[in-house]
Amino acid sequence: MARKLFLLVISVLVAAIGNSTVLSATDEPLVTGISSRGIVNTVPLPEPVPEPKPVAVETPSAPMAGLNTVTVNYTVTYQVSSAKEYNALANNLSYADIYKFRKMVYGHNSANLLLSLSYKNEGDVITVTEGGVSTQYRIMWKHEMVKISDNDLQDILTGQIYAMKDISWALNAYDLALETCSGYGNTPYRWVLFANKV
């Protein structure tokens, strides 16, 4: 019996030494009996690319998308001819007129005059009619200010002080300035808007 066991061990060793691939591992196993029909090649998905942020494109002759597109007409009914006349009218404005001095349109914030300015935003288009000629303007800048003297307004957000003389010239940067009260009665608060022709 020991002899049979010895011969078995020796024959296994001889077979292993003679055919070394029997006991060695391979990198590519041989697979048999599998059909390739119905097998789908799985490919990993690429990393997601973030979508680009939309860029607003402004058409010069059309209102900006999403903004108030109702064009309000403000008809100038009184042309102020000098700084002296402007100062004389400053505390005695009519509730029937919209005034224009230099590049500034101004008046009371009553419903028949300039109240709707408080609802206008940057990008909105308005119409100003002077002497029967209508011109469209796009609002470029709107801030609430407080009157700190007869000659100066202070921007509530920035603290910047603006002289009424500079506002009347639309800061020499815009085509038009608009001003009306923010609030009622003898309020010191003003809406100041600057606009450019469309």
JSON list of N, CA and C in Angstrom, two decimals, residues 78 80-93 99-102 104 106 147 149-152 163-165 168:
[
{"chain": "A", "resi": 78, "resn": "TYR", "atom": "N", "xyz": [-44.32, 121.52, -19.55]},
{"chain": "A", "resi": 78, "resn": "TYR", "atom": "CA", "xyz": [-43.75, 122.81, -19.15]},
{"chain": "A", "resi": 78, "resn": "TYR", "atom": "C", "xyz": [-42.24, 122.74, -19.31]},
{"chain": "A", "resi": 80, "resn": "VAL", "atom": "N", "xyz": [-38.75, 124.40, -18.63]},
{"chain": "A", "resi": 80, "resn": "VAL", "atom": "CA", "xyz": [-38.10, 125.38, -17.73]},
{"chain": "A", "resi": 80, "resn": "VAL", "atom": "C", "xyz": [-36.88, 125.93, -18.47]},
{"chain": "A", "resi": 81, "resn": "SER", "atom": "N", "xyz": [-36.81, 127.26, -18.58]},
{"chain": "A", "resi": 81, "resn": "SER", "atom": "CA", "xyz": [-35.81, 127.86, -19.46]},
{"chain": "A", "resi": 81, "resn": "SER", "atom": "C", "xyz": [-34.50, 128.25, -18.77]},
{"chain": "A", "resi": 82, "resn": "SER", "atom": "N", "xyz": [-34.49, 128.36, -17.44]},
{"chain": "A", "resi": 82, "resn": "SER", "atom": "CA", "xyz": [-33.25, 128.81, -16.79]},
{"chain": "A", "resi": 82, "resn": "SER", "atom": "C", "xyz": [-33.17, 128.25, -15.37]},
{"chain": "A", "resi": 83, "resn": "ALA", "atom": "N", "xyz": [-31.97, 128.34, -14.81]},
{"chain": "A", "resi": 83, "resn": "ALA", "atom": "CA", "xyz": [-31.77, 127.89, -13.43]},
{"chain": "A", "resi": 83, "resn": "ALA", "atom": "C", "xyz": [-32.57, 128.77, -12.48]},
{"chain": "A", "resi": 84, "resn": "LYS", "atom": "N", "xyz": [-32.69, 130.05, -12.80]},
{"chain": "A", "resi": 84, "resn": "LYS", "atom": "CA", "xyz": [-33.47, 130.96, -11.95]},
{"chain": "A", "resi": 84, "resn": "LYS", "atom": "C", "xyz": [-34.94, 130.54, -11.93]},
{"chain": "A", "resi": 85, "resn": "GLU", "atom": "N", "xyz": [-35.50, 130.19, -13.09]},
{"chain": "A", "resi": 85, "resn": "GLU", "atom": "CA", "xyz": [-36.88, 129.73, -13.16]},
{"chain": "A", "resi": 85, "resn": "GLU", "atom": "C", "xyz": [-37.03, 128.38, -12.44]},
{"chain": "A", "resi": 86, "resn": "TYR", "atom": "N", "xyz": [-36.05, 127.50, -12.61]},
{"chain": "A", "resi": 86, "resn": "TYR", "atom": "CA", "xyz": [-36.08, 126.19, -11.93]},
{"chain": "A", "resi": 86, "resn": "TYR", "atom": "C", "xyz": [-36.15, 126.39, -10.41]},
{"chain": "A", "resi": 87, "resn": "ASN", "atom": "N", "xyz": [-35.30, 127.28, -9.87]},
{"chain": "A", "resi": 87, "resn": "ASN", "atom": "CA", "xyz": [-35.30, 127.54, -8.43]},
{"chain": "A", "resi": 87, "resn": "ASN", "atom": "C", "xyz": [-36.61, 128.17, -7.97]},
{"chain": "A", "resi": 88, "resn": "ALA", "atom": "N", "xyz": [-37.20, 129.05, -8.79]},
{"chain": "A", "resi": 88, "resn": "ALA", "atom": "CA", "xyz": [-38.46, 129.70, -8.42]},
{"chain": "A", "resi": 88, "resn": "ALA", "atom": "C", "xyz": [-39.61, 128.68, -8.36]},
{"chain": "A", "resi": 89, "resn": "LEU", "atom": "N", "xyz": [-39.57, 127.67, -9.22]},
{"chain": "A", "resi": 89, "resn": "LEU", "atom": "CA", "xyz": [-40.62, 126.65, -9.27]},
{"chain": "A", "resi": 89, "resn": "LEU", "atom": "C", "xyz": [-40.41, 125.50, -8.28]},
{"chain": "A", "resi": 90, "resn": "ALA", "atom": "N", "xyz": [-39.20, 125.36, -7.75]},
{"chain": "A", "resi": 90, "resn": "ALA", "atom": "CA", "xyz": [-38.81, 124.17, -6.99]},
{"chain": "A", "resi": 90, "resn": "ALA", "atom": "C", "xyz": [-39.81, 123.79, -5.91]},
{"chain": "A", "resi": 91, "resn": "ASN", "atom": "N", "xyz": [-40.31, 124.73, -5.15]},
{"chain": "A", "resi": 91, "resn": "ASN", "atom": "CA", "xyz": [-41.22, 124.42, -4.05]},
{"chain": "A", "resi": 91, "resn": "ASN", "atom": "C", "xyz": [-42.68, 124.74, -4.40]},
{"chain": "A", "resi": 92, "resn": "ASN", "atom": "N", "xyz": [-42.95, 124.93, -5.68]},
{"chain": "A", "resi": 92, "resn": "ASN", "atom": "CA", "xyz": [-44.29, 125.34, -6.09]},
{"chain": "A", "resi": 92, "resn": "ASN", "atom": "C", "xyz": [-44.71, 124.65, -7.38]},
{"chain": "A", "resi": 93, "resn": "LEU", "atom": "N", "xyz": [-44.45, 123.33, -7.49]},
{"chain": "A", "resi": 93, "resn": "LEU", "atom": "CA", "xyz": [-44.78, 122.61, -8.72]},
{"chain": "A", "resi": 93, "resn": "LEU", "atom": "C", "xyz": [-46.29, 122.41, -8.86]},
{"chain": "A", "resi": 99, "resn": "TYR", "atom": "N", "xyz": [-42.47, 118.70, -15.92]},
{"chain": "A", "resi": 99, "resn": "TYR", "atom": "CA", "xyz": [-41.49, 119.72, -16.25]},
{"chain": "A", "resi": 99, "resn": "TYR", "atom": "C", "xyz": [-40.26, 119.10, -16.91]},
{"chain": "A", "resi": 100, "resn": "LYS", "atom": "N", "xyz": [-39.57, 119.94, -17.71]},
{"chain": "A", "resi": 100, "resn": "LYS", "atom": "CA", "xyz": [-38.27, 119.54, -18.23]},
{"chain": "A", "resi": 100, "resn": "LYS", "atom": "C", "xyz": [-37.32, 120.71, -18.09]},
{"chain": "A", "resi": 101, "resn": "PHE", "atom": "N", "xyz": [-36.17, 120.42, -17.46]},
{"chain": "A", "resi": 101, "resn": "PHE", "atom": "CA", "xyz": [-35.10, 121.41, -17.31]},
{"chain": "A", "resi": 101, "resn": "PHE", "atom": "C", "xyz": [-33.81, 120.73, -17.74]},
{"chain": "A", "resi": 102, "resn": "ARG", "atom": "N", "xyz": [-33.16, 121.30, -18.73]},
{"chain": "A", "resi": 102, "resn": "ARG", "atom": "CA", "xyz": [-31.96, 120.70, -19.32]},
{"chain": "A", "resi": 102, "resn": "ARG", "atom": "C", "xyz": [-32.28, 119.29, -19.80]},
{"chain": "A", "resi": 104, "resn": "MET", "atom": "N", "xyz": [-33.43, 116.89, -17.62]},
{"chain": "A", "resi": 104, "resn": "MET", "atom": "CA", "xyz": [-34.18, 116.29, -16.51]},
{"chain": "A", "resi": 104, "resn": "MET", "atom": "C", "xyz": [-35.67, 116.51, -16.66]},
{"chain": "A", "resi": 106, "resn": "TYR", "atom": "N", "xyz": [-39.16, 116.06, -14.60]},
{"chain": "A", "resi": 106, "resn": "TYR", "atom": "CA", "xyz": [-39.53, 115.92, -13.19]},
{"chain": "A", "resi": 106, "resn": "TYR", "atom": "C", "xyz": [-40.94, 116.43, -12.96]},
{"chain": "A", "resi": 147, "resn": "LYS", "atom": "N", "xyz": [-33.27, 113.96, -0.08]},
{"chain": "A", "resi": 147, "resn": "LYS", "atom": "CA", "xyz": [-32.88, 115.36, -0.22]},
{"chain": "A", "resi": 147, "resn": "LYS", "atom": "C", "xyz": [-32.16, 115.80, 1.05]},
{"chain": "A", "resi": 149, "resn": "SER", "atom": "N", "xyz": [-30.27, 118.79, 0.99]},
{"chain": "A", "resi": 149, "resn": "SER", "atom": "CA", "xyz": [-30.31, 120.26, 0.92]},
{"chain": "A", "resi": 149, "resn": "SER", "atom": "C", "xyz": [-31.08, 120.62, -0.34]},
{"chain": "A", "resi": 150, "resn": "ASP", "atom": "N", "xyz": [-31.30, 121.92, -0.56]},
{"chain": "A", "resi": 150, "resn": "ASP", "atom": "CA", "xyz": [-32.01, 122.33, -1.77]},
{"chain": "A", "resi": 150, "resn": "ASP", "atom": "C", "xyz": [-31.23, 121.97, -3.03]},
{"chain": "A", "resi": 151, "resn": "ASN", "atom": "N", "xyz": [-29.92, 121.79, -2.89]},
{"chain": "A", "resi": 151, "resn": "ASN", "atom": "CA", "xyz": [-29.07, 121.57, -4.06]},
{"chain": "A", "resi": 151, "resn": "ASN", "atom": "C", "xyz": [-28.51, 120.15, -4.18]},
{"chain": "A", "resi": 152, "resn": "ASP", "atom": "N", "xyz": [-28.73, 119.29, -3.18]},
{"chain": "A", "resi": 152, "resn": "ASP", "atom": "CA", "xyz": [-28.08, 117.98, -3.18]},
{"chain": "A", "resi": 152, "resn": "ASP", "atom": "C", "xyz": [-29.02, 116.85, -2.79]},
{"chain": "A", "resi": 163, "resn": "ALA", "atom": "N", "xyz": [-25.18, 116.51, -6.86]},
{"chain": "A", "resi": 163, "resn": "ALA", "atom": "CA", "xyz": [-25.70, 117.87, -6.97]},
{"chain": "A", "resi": 163, "resn": "ALA", "atom": "C", "xyz": [-26.86, 117.89, -7.97]},
{"chain": "A", "resi": 164, "resn": "MET", "atom": "N", "xyz": [-27.90, 118.64, -7.66]},
{"chain": "A", "resi": 164, "resn": "MET", "atom": "CA", "xyz": [-29.05, 118.74, -8.58]},
{"chain": "A", "resi": 164, "resn": "MET", "atom": "C", "xyz": [-28.60, 119.26, -9.94]},
{"chain": "A", "resi": 165, "resn": "LYS", "atom": "N", "xyz": [-27.59, 120.13, -9.95]},
{"chain": "A", "resi": 165, "resn": "LYS", "atom": "CA", "xyz": [-27.06, 120.64, -11.21]},
{"chain": "A", "resi": 165, "resn": "LYS", "atom": "C", "xyz": [-26.57, 119.48, -12.08]},
{"chain": "A", "resi": 168, "resn": "SER", "atom": "N", "xyz": [-29.50, 117.39, -13.31]},
{"chain": "A", "resi": 168, "resn": "SER", "atom": "CA", "xyz": [-30.23, 118.06, -14.40]},
{"chain": "A", "resi": 168, "resn": "SER", "atom": "C", "xyz": [-29.53, 117.88, -15.75]}
]
